Short mmCIF file of C-alpha atoms and ligand atoms in Angstrom, two decimals:
data_model
loop_
_atom_site.label_atom_id
_atom_site.label_comp_id
_atom_site.label_asym_id
_atom_site.label_seq_id
_atom_site.Cartn_x
_atom_site.Cartn_y
_atom_site.Cartn_z
CA MET F 1 -101.68 89.33 -7.89
CA ASP F 2 -101.27 86.17 -9.92
CA ILE F 3 -98.12 84.15 -9.09
CA SER F 4 -96.53 80.93 -10.34
CA PRO F 5 -95.74 77.94 -8.08
CA GLU F 6 -92.03 78.93 -8.21
CA GLN F 7 -92.86 82.47 -7.10
CA ALA F 8 -95.07 81.10 -4.33
CA ILE F 9 -92.17 78.99 -3.02
CA ALA F 10 -89.74 81.92 -3.14
CA LEU F 11 -92.17 84.33 -1.44
CA LEU F 12 -93.03 81.86 1.32
CA LYS F 13 -89.35 81.18 2.02
CA LYS F 14 -88.76 84.97 2.19
CA GLY F 15 -91.43 85.29 4.88
CA GLU F 16 -94.36 86.54 2.79
CA VAL F 17 -98.01 85.52 3.02
CA VAL F 18 -99.45 83.97 -0.15
CA SER F 19 -102.80 82.43 -0.97
CA LEU F 20 -102.75 78.82 -2.18
CA PRO F 21 -105.50 76.59 -3.58
CA THR F 22 -106.54 73.36 -1.89
CA GLU F 23 -109.27 70.95 -2.90
CA THR F 24 -111.42 72.21 0.02
CA VAL F 25 -111.04 76.02 0.02
CA TYR F 26 -108.25 78.53 -0.67
CA GLY F 27 -105.82 79.12 2.19
CA LEU F 28 -103.62 82.00 3.40
CA ALA F 29 -100.22 80.38 3.78
CA ALA F 30 -97.02 81.13 5.71
CA CYS F 31 -94.00 79.02 6.66
CA ILE F 32 -94.24 77.78 10.25
CA ASP F 33 -90.99 79.49 11.27
CA GLN F 34 -91.91 82.89 9.77
CA HIS F 35 -93.52 84.49 12.79
CA LYS F 36 -94.04 87.91 11.21
CA ALA F 37 -95.90 86.36 8.30
CA ILE F 38 -98.02 84.28 10.69
CA SER F 39 -98.93 87.33 12.69
CA LYS F 40 -99.78 89.13 9.44
CA ILE F 41 -102.25 86.32 8.64
CA PHE F 42 -104.12 87.03 11.91
CA THR F 43 -104.17 90.76 11.11
CA LEU F 44 -105.23 90.33 7.47
CA LYS F 45 -108.10 88.01 8.40
CA GLY F 46 -109.11 89.89 11.56
CA ARG F 47 -108.75 86.52 13.27
CA PRO F 48 -108.89 86.22 17.08
CA GLN F 49 -105.53 85.11 18.55
CA ASP F 50 -107.16 82.24 20.43
CA ASN F 51 -108.13 80.51 17.18
CA PRO F 52 -105.28 78.15 16.22
CA LEU F 53 -104.05 77.44 12.68
CA ILE F 54 -103.87 74.13 10.81
CA ILE F 55 -100.35 72.97 9.84
CA HIS F 56 -100.32 71.58 6.28
CA ILE F 57 -97.85 68.86 5.34
CA SER F 58 -97.10 67.05 2.10
CA SER F 59 -95.75 63.76 3.51
CA LEU F 60 -96.01 61.80 6.75
CA ASP F 61 -92.27 62.31 7.42
CA GLN F 62 -92.95 66.00 7.93
CA LEU F 63 -94.85 65.10 11.13
CA ASP F 64 -91.79 63.69 12.87
CA VAL F 65 -90.28 67.02 13.97
CA PHE F 66 -93.36 67.75 16.08
CA HIS F 67 -93.01 64.48 18.07
CA PRO F 68 -96.75 63.85 17.87
CA ILE F 69 -98.46 61.21 20.00
CA LEU F 70 -100.17 59.05 17.40
CA PRO F 71 -103.44 57.52 18.58
CA PRO F 72 -104.43 53.92 17.79
CA THR F 73 -105.89 53.62 14.26
CA PHE F 74 -104.13 56.84 13.18
CA ASP F 75 -102.55 54.83 10.36
CA ALA F 76 -105.93 53.50 9.25
CA LEU F 77 -107.29 57.05 9.03
CA THR F 78 -104.31 58.50 7.21
CA SER F 79 -104.05 55.62 4.73
CA ALA F 80 -107.71 56.12 3.88
CA PHE F 81 -107.89 59.93 3.79
CA TRP F 82 -104.42 61.53 3.43
CA PRO F 83 -103.81 63.36 1.22
CA GLY F 84 -107.34 64.73 1.26
CA LEU F 85 -110.27 66.19 3.12
CA LEU F 86 -109.42 65.23 6.69
CA THR F 87 -107.63 67.29 9.37
CA ILE F 88 -106.39 65.45 12.46
CA VAL F 89 -105.63 67.09 15.82
CA LEU F 90 -102.64 65.52 17.59
CA PRO F 91 -100.86 66.14 20.90
CA ILE F 92 -97.35 67.38 20.09
CA ASP F 93 -94.18 68.52 21.83
CA PRO F 94 -95.12 72.20 22.43
CA SER F 95 -91.51 73.34 22.07
CA THR F 96 -91.67 72.45 18.35
CA VAL F 97 -94.54 74.80 17.41
CA ALA F 98 -94.81 78.53 18.20
CA PRO F 99 -97.64 79.22 20.71
CA MET F 100 -99.19 81.69 18.21
CA ILE F 101 -99.87 78.85 15.75
CA ARG F 102 -101.52 76.54 18.29
CA ALA F 103 -103.15 79.29 20.41
CA ASP F 104 -101.20 77.95 23.38
CA LEU F 105 -102.87 74.53 23.16
CA PRO F 106 -100.73 71.38 23.64
CA THR F 107 -102.13 70.07 20.34
CA VAL F 108 -101.85 70.92 16.64
CA ALA F 109 -104.29 70.30 13.79
CA PHE F 110 -102.56 68.68 10.77
CA ARG F 111 -103.81 68.34 7.20
CA MET F 112 -102.21 66.85 4.09
CA PRO F 113 -104.02 68.51 1.17
CA ALA F 114 -104.33 66.63 -2.13
CA HIS F 115 -104.21 69.63 -4.49
CA PRO F 116 -101.12 68.84 -6.64
CA LEU F 117 -99.80 72.43 -6.87
CA THR F 118 -99.99 73.03 -3.15
CA ARG F 119 -98.52 69.65 -2.26
CA GLN F 120 -95.60 70.33 -4.56
CA ILE F 121 -95.08 73.71 -2.85
CA ILE F 122 -95.15 72.22 0.67
CA THR F 123 -92.56 69.66 -0.41
CA GLU F 124 -90.25 72.60 -1.21
CA THR F 125 -91.08 74.94 1.66
CA GLY F 126 -91.76 72.47 4.48
CA PRO F 127 -94.93 72.62 6.60
CA LEU F 128 -97.19 75.66 6.13
CA VAL F 129 -99.87 77.17 8.36
CA MET F 130 -102.93 77.87 6.28
CA PRO F 131 -106.29 79.13 7.55
CA SER F 132 -109.05 79.62 5.01
CA ALA F 133 -108.43 82.69 2.81
CA ASN F 134 -111.40 84.80 3.87
CA LEU F 135 -112.03 87.64 6.29
CA SER F 136 -112.87 86.15 9.69
CA GLY F 137 -116.56 85.30 9.92
CA LYS F 138 -117.21 85.58 6.17
CA PRO F 139 -117.84 82.77 3.66
CA SER F 140 -114.64 80.92 2.69
CA ALA F 141 -112.99 81.54 -0.70
CA THR F 142 -113.27 78.88 -3.39
CA THR F 143 -111.83 80.89 -6.31
CA ARG F 144 -108.98 83.32 -6.81
CA ALA F 145 -111.57 86.08 -7.34
CA HIS F 146 -113.04 85.40 -3.87
CA VAL F 147 -109.57 85.75 -2.30
CA GLU F 148 -108.99 89.04 -4.12
CA ALA F 149 -112.44 90.31 -3.14
CA ASP F 150 -111.46 89.92 0.54
CA PHE F 151 -107.78 90.91 0.49
CA GLY F 152 -107.31 93.06 -2.61
CA GLN F 153 -105.19 92.69 -5.74
CA SER F 154 -101.85 93.10 -3.96
CA LEU F 155 -102.02 89.73 -2.18
CA PRO F 156 -100.05 87.09 -4.14
CA VAL F 157 -102.46 84.30 -5.16
CA LEU F 158 -101.61 81.03 -6.88
CA ASP F 159 -104.63 80.33 -9.09
CA GLY F 160 -105.49 76.64 -8.93
CA GLY F 161 -108.98 76.97 -10.35
CA ALA F 162 -112.24 76.58 -8.44
CA CYS F 163 -111.94 74.30 -5.38
CA GLU F 164 -113.40 70.88 -6.04
CA ALA F 165 -115.03 70.20 -2.66
CA GLY F 166 -115.73 73.85 -1.84
CA ILE F 167 -116.16 73.18 1.90
CA GLU F 168 -113.45 73.12 4.60
CA SER F 169 -111.86 69.86 5.75
CA THR F 170 -113.48 67.72 8.43
CA ILE F 171 -111.56 67.91 11.72
CA ALA F 172 -111.14 64.81 13.93
CA ILE F 173 -109.51 64.37 17.34
CA TYR F 174 -108.84 61.25 19.39
CA ARG F 175 -110.24 61.81 22.91
CA ASP F 176 -111.71 59.69 25.67
CA ASN F 177 -110.60 56.54 23.85
CA GLY F 178 -112.28 57.32 20.55
CA TRP F 179 -112.36 59.50 17.45
CA GLN F 180 -114.63 62.53 17.52
CA ILE F 181 -115.53 65.00 14.80
CA ILE F 182 -115.02 68.53 16.13
CA ARG F 183 -115.76 70.33 12.84
CA GLU F 184 -118.00 68.88 10.17
CA GLY F 185 -116.59 69.29 6.70
CA ALA F 186 -116.04 68.03 3.19
CA LEU F 187 -115.44 64.44 4.34
CA ALA F 188 -118.75 62.93 5.48
CA LEU F 189 -118.97 61.20 8.86
CA GLU F 190 -120.27 58.08 7.11
CA ARG F 191 -117.06 57.78 5.09
CA ILE F 192 -114.89 58.03 8.21
CA SER F 193 -117.14 55.46 9.92
CA GLU F 194 -116.22 52.95 7.24
CA VAL F 195 -112.64 53.07 8.56
CA VAL F 196 -112.78 53.79 12.31
CA VAL F 197 -115.41 54.20 15.01
CA VAL F 198 -116.20 57.93 15.13
CA LYS F 199 -118.84 60.17 16.63
CA PHE F 200 -119.87 63.80 16.56
CA ARG F 201 -118.86 65.72 19.59
CA GLU F 202 -122.22 66.98 20.83
CA ASP F 203 -120.98 70.14 22.52
CA THR F 204 -119.10 71.37 19.45
CA PHE F 205 -121.31 74.44 19.29
CA LYS F 206 -121.52 75.16 23.00
CA GLU F 207 -119.53 77.57 25.14
CA GLN F 208 -116.13 75.88 25.14
CA PRO F 209 -115.83 73.81 22.00
CA ILE F 210 -112.71 71.73 21.48
CA CYS F 211 -112.32 73.35 18.08
CA PRO F 212 -111.86 77.00 19.13
CA GLY F 213 -113.01 78.34 15.75
CA GLN F 214 -116.47 76.87 16.29
CA LYS F 215 -117.38 79.49 18.86
CA TYR F 216 -117.05 82.34 16.38
CA ARG F 217 -119.43 83.77 13.81
CA HIS F 218 -118.84 81.89 10.57
CA TYR F 219 -119.53 81.59 6.87
CA ALA F 220 -121.91 84.56 7.00
CA PRO F 221 -122.65 87.01 4.20
CA ARG F 222 -123.97 90.49 5.11
CA THR F 223 -127.37 89.36 3.84
CA LYS F 224 -129.68 88.30 6.68
CA LEU F 225 -130.53 84.64 6.05
CA THR F 226 -133.59 82.85 7.41
CA PRO F 227 -133.73 79.06 7.15
CA THR F 228 -137.07 77.58 6.21
CA VAL F 229 -138.62 74.38 4.90
CA SER F 230 -141.74 75.98 3.45
CA ILE F 231 -142.00 79.13 1.35
CA PRO F 232 -145.39 80.89 0.87
CA GLU F 233 -146.62 81.02 -2.75
CA ASP F 234 -146.78 84.81 -2.76
CA TYR F 235 -143.20 85.27 -1.47
CA ASP F 236 -141.38 87.77 -3.68
CA GLY F 237 -138.04 88.19 -1.88
CA ALA F 238 -134.74 86.35 -2.39
CA ILE F 239 -134.44 82.58 -2.01
CA VAL F 240 -131.34 80.41 -1.68
CA GLY F 241 -132.63 77.20 -3.21
CA TYR F 242 -132.15 74.32 -5.65
CA SER F 243 -132.30 74.08 -9.43
CA ASP F 244 -134.57 71.01 -9.43
CA ARG F 245 -137.32 72.58 -7.29
CA THR F 246 -140.16 74.94 -8.10
CA TYR F 247 -140.32 78.24 -6.20
CA PRO F 248 -142.69 81.23 -6.35
CA SER F 249 -142.17 82.74 -9.82
CA GLN F 250 -141.76 86.33 -8.55
CA ALA F 251 -138.87 85.39 -6.16
CA LYS F 252 -135.24 86.32 -6.87
CA MET F 253 -133.35 83.02 -7.01
CA PHE F 254 -129.82 82.13 -5.83
CA LEU F 255 -129.32 78.52 -6.87
CA LEU F 256 -126.97 76.13 -5.06
CA GLY F 257 -127.46 73.32 -7.60
CA LYS F 258 -129.53 70.14 -7.66
CA SER F 259 -130.95 69.25 -4.24
CA THR F 260 -129.95 65.61 -4.82
CA ASP F 261 -126.29 66.33 -5.62
CA GLU F 262 -124.36 66.94 -2.39
CA HIS F 263 -121.09 67.50 -4.26
CA GLU F 264 -122.52 70.14 -6.59
CA LEU F 265 -124.09 71.93 -3.59
CA GLY F 266 -120.75 71.86 -1.73
CA THR F 267 -118.84 73.24 -4.69
CA ASN F 268 -121.28 76.13 -5.11
CA LEU F 269 -122.08 76.97 -1.49
CA TYR F 270 -119.67 79.84 -0.80
CA ALA F 271 -119.90 81.33 -4.30
CA VAL F 272 -123.68 81.59 -3.81
CA LEU F 273 -123.38 83.08 -0.30
CA ARG F 274 -120.88 85.61 -1.67
CA SER F 275 -123.14 86.45 -4.61
CA LEU F 276 -125.88 87.54 -2.18
CA ASP F 277 -123.60 90.31 -0.96
CA GLU F 278 -122.51 91.20 -4.49
CA SER F 279 -126.18 91.58 -5.44
CA LYS F 280 -126.73 93.73 -2.33
CA VAL F 281 -129.62 91.58 -1.16
CA ASN F 282 -130.59 92.55 2.39
CA GLU F 283 -132.56 89.44 3.26
CA ALA F 284 -133.07 85.97 1.86
CA VAL F 285 -134.75 82.76 2.95
CA VAL F 286 -132.75 79.53 2.70
CA ASP F 287 -134.49 76.33 1.65
CA LEU F 288 -133.16 73.93 4.28
CA ASP F 289 -135.22 70.93 3.22
CA LEU F 290 -132.23 68.59 2.75
CA PRO F 291 -131.46 65.09 3.99
CA ALA F 292 -129.53 64.85 7.28
CA THR F 293 -126.94 62.41 5.93
CA GLY F 294 -123.55 62.59 4.23
CA LEU F 295 -122.41 65.97 2.97
CA PHE F 296 -125.98 67.24 3.18
CA HIS F 297 -125.48 67.23 6.97
CA THR F 298 -122.44 69.50 6.59
CA LEU F 299 -124.27 71.77 4.14
CA ARG F 300 -127.18 72.18 6.54
CA GLU F 301 -124.75 73.03 9.35
CA ARG F 302 -122.99 75.67 7.20
CA LEU F 303 -126.29 77.21 6.06
CA LEU F 304 -127.57 77.30 9.64
CA LYS F 305 -124.36 78.91 10.88
CA ALA F 306 -124.44 81.44 8.06
CA SER F 307 -128.02 82.24 9.13
CA SER F 308 -127.61 82.33 12.90
CA ALA F 309 -124.83 84.89 12.68
CA ASN F 310 -127.13 87.76 11.76
O1 LIG A 1 -110.06 72.88 4.54
C1 LIG A 1 -109.45 73.46 5.46
O2 LIG A 1 -109.28 72.95 6.58
C2 LIG A 1 -108.87 74.84 5.14
C3 LIG A 1 -107.80 74.69 4.06
C4 LIG A 1 -107.15 76.00 3.69
O3 LIG A 1 -106.86 73.73 4.48
N1 LIG A 1 -108.37 75.48 6.32
C5 LIG A 1 -109.20 75.94 7.30
O4 LIG A 1 -108.54 76.61 8.32
O5 LIG A 1 -110.40 75.78 7.29
P1 LIG A 1 -109.30 77.58 9.34
O6 LIG A 1 -108.21 78.24 10.09
O7 LIG A 1 -110.25 78.44 8.63
O8 LIG A 1 -110.04 76.59 10.29
C6 LIG A 1 -109.29 75.78 11.15
C7 LIG A 1 -110.12 75.30 12.31
C8 LIG A 1 -110.47 76.39 13.28
O9 LIG A 1 -111.83 76.28 13.64
C9 LIG A 1 -109.58 76.09 14.47
O10 LIG A 1 -110.17 76.48 15.69
C10 LIG A 1 -109.40 74.59 14.38
O11 LIG A 1 -109.30 74.35 13.00
N2 LIG A 1 -108.17 74.13 15.04
C11 LIG A 1 -106.91 74.44 14.69
N3 LIG A 1 -106.03 73.88 15.55
C12 LIG A 1 -106.76 73.20 16.46
C13 LIG A 1 -106.44 72.42 17.62
N4 LIG A 1 -105.20 72.24 18.02
N5 LIG A 1 -107.45 71.86 18.32
C14 LIG A 1 -108.74 72.03 17.90
N6 LIG A 1 -109.11 72.76 16.82
C15 LIG A 1 -108.13 73.35 16.12
MG1 LIG A 2 -111.96 79.44 8.22
#
C-alpha cells in the first residue's frame, strides 16, 4: 500500500510497521519504543531473535540518549560518511535500548541514512529500527515492488524510487584498538581507509561472527547458483553475467550490467537475483570473474553468499 511521508510518520507514531526507502536498500521500520511493532518485524521477516536491528538516526544529537562510548576517530568517520552508507556499532547504556532490538548485546549498530524522505521522517519520529525489507535469507529489496513481493500489498510502503546503491550499508566496529569491518557493504573498504585505519575481520564468516546476521543464510534466491570463472562454449543453461562480455549464444542471460561499473552492478544485483525466481529458473551459473577491489569485493561476497546457501 502506497503511503505519503506524512502517513508514514503518523503510522510509525501509532505503533505500525512501515517500509521506508534508503539509499542502500528498503527497510522495515518501527519506532524504538514500539515493542509490538518491533516484534512484528521479526515475525514478518521470519528473522531469528538473536539477530539485532540497526537503529537509524537523522542527526548526531539523537545518539545522546543511548550514552554511547565513542571510540577515537569516531568523529572523523561520521564527518566523512554520515549521512550515508556506513553503520557503526557502539557500546551503549543497555538500559536505554530494549534487549529485543540489540539481541541482548551491550552494543547497538547505528546508521544515519542519506535518503531525504527517510531522514525527514526520522526527524519527526525519532530513532527507528530498520532491518532490510526482505524475508530473512532472501535478496534485499531495492524497489517498492520487491517489498510488496515479499510482504504483500497490505504493508504500507513509502515509495522512494529504486535504491541508488542497491547493497546494504557497510558495518564497522571499534575493537582491539582499531576499526574493523564486520559486514562488507555499499561503502568500499578503500574509501574508509582514506579516513581511518581499518581492516576486515577475518572470522566474519566463521562460527561466532561479531555481526550476528553473518552466520545466517543470506541474499539467496530459490535458484541454485554456481559461481564460475569459465563457462563452456556449449553451455545452454542460465547465466548471471555482464553486458560487456560474450557468452554462449544459446544461454539464457540475466545481466547485472557492465563488468567495469561497480555502481551499476550494485544497483542491479538484487533485482537480478529476484528475477531468477520470477523466471522460475532452477539453476544458473554466476560469472564471478571480477576484480577483488572496491565494491567489486562486496559484490563477489554477496554473489558467493547467495550461491553457498543452496
Ligand atoms: O543498509 C542497511 O544497513 C539496511 C538499511 C535498511 O538501513 N539495513 C540492514 O539491516 O541491512 P539488517 O537487519 O538486514 O542487517 C543488519 C546487520 C545484521 O547482520 C545484524 O546482525 C548486524 O547488522 N548488527 C545489528 N546490530 C549489531 C550489533 N550490535 N553488533 C554487531 N552486528 C550488529
Ligand atoms: Mg538484511
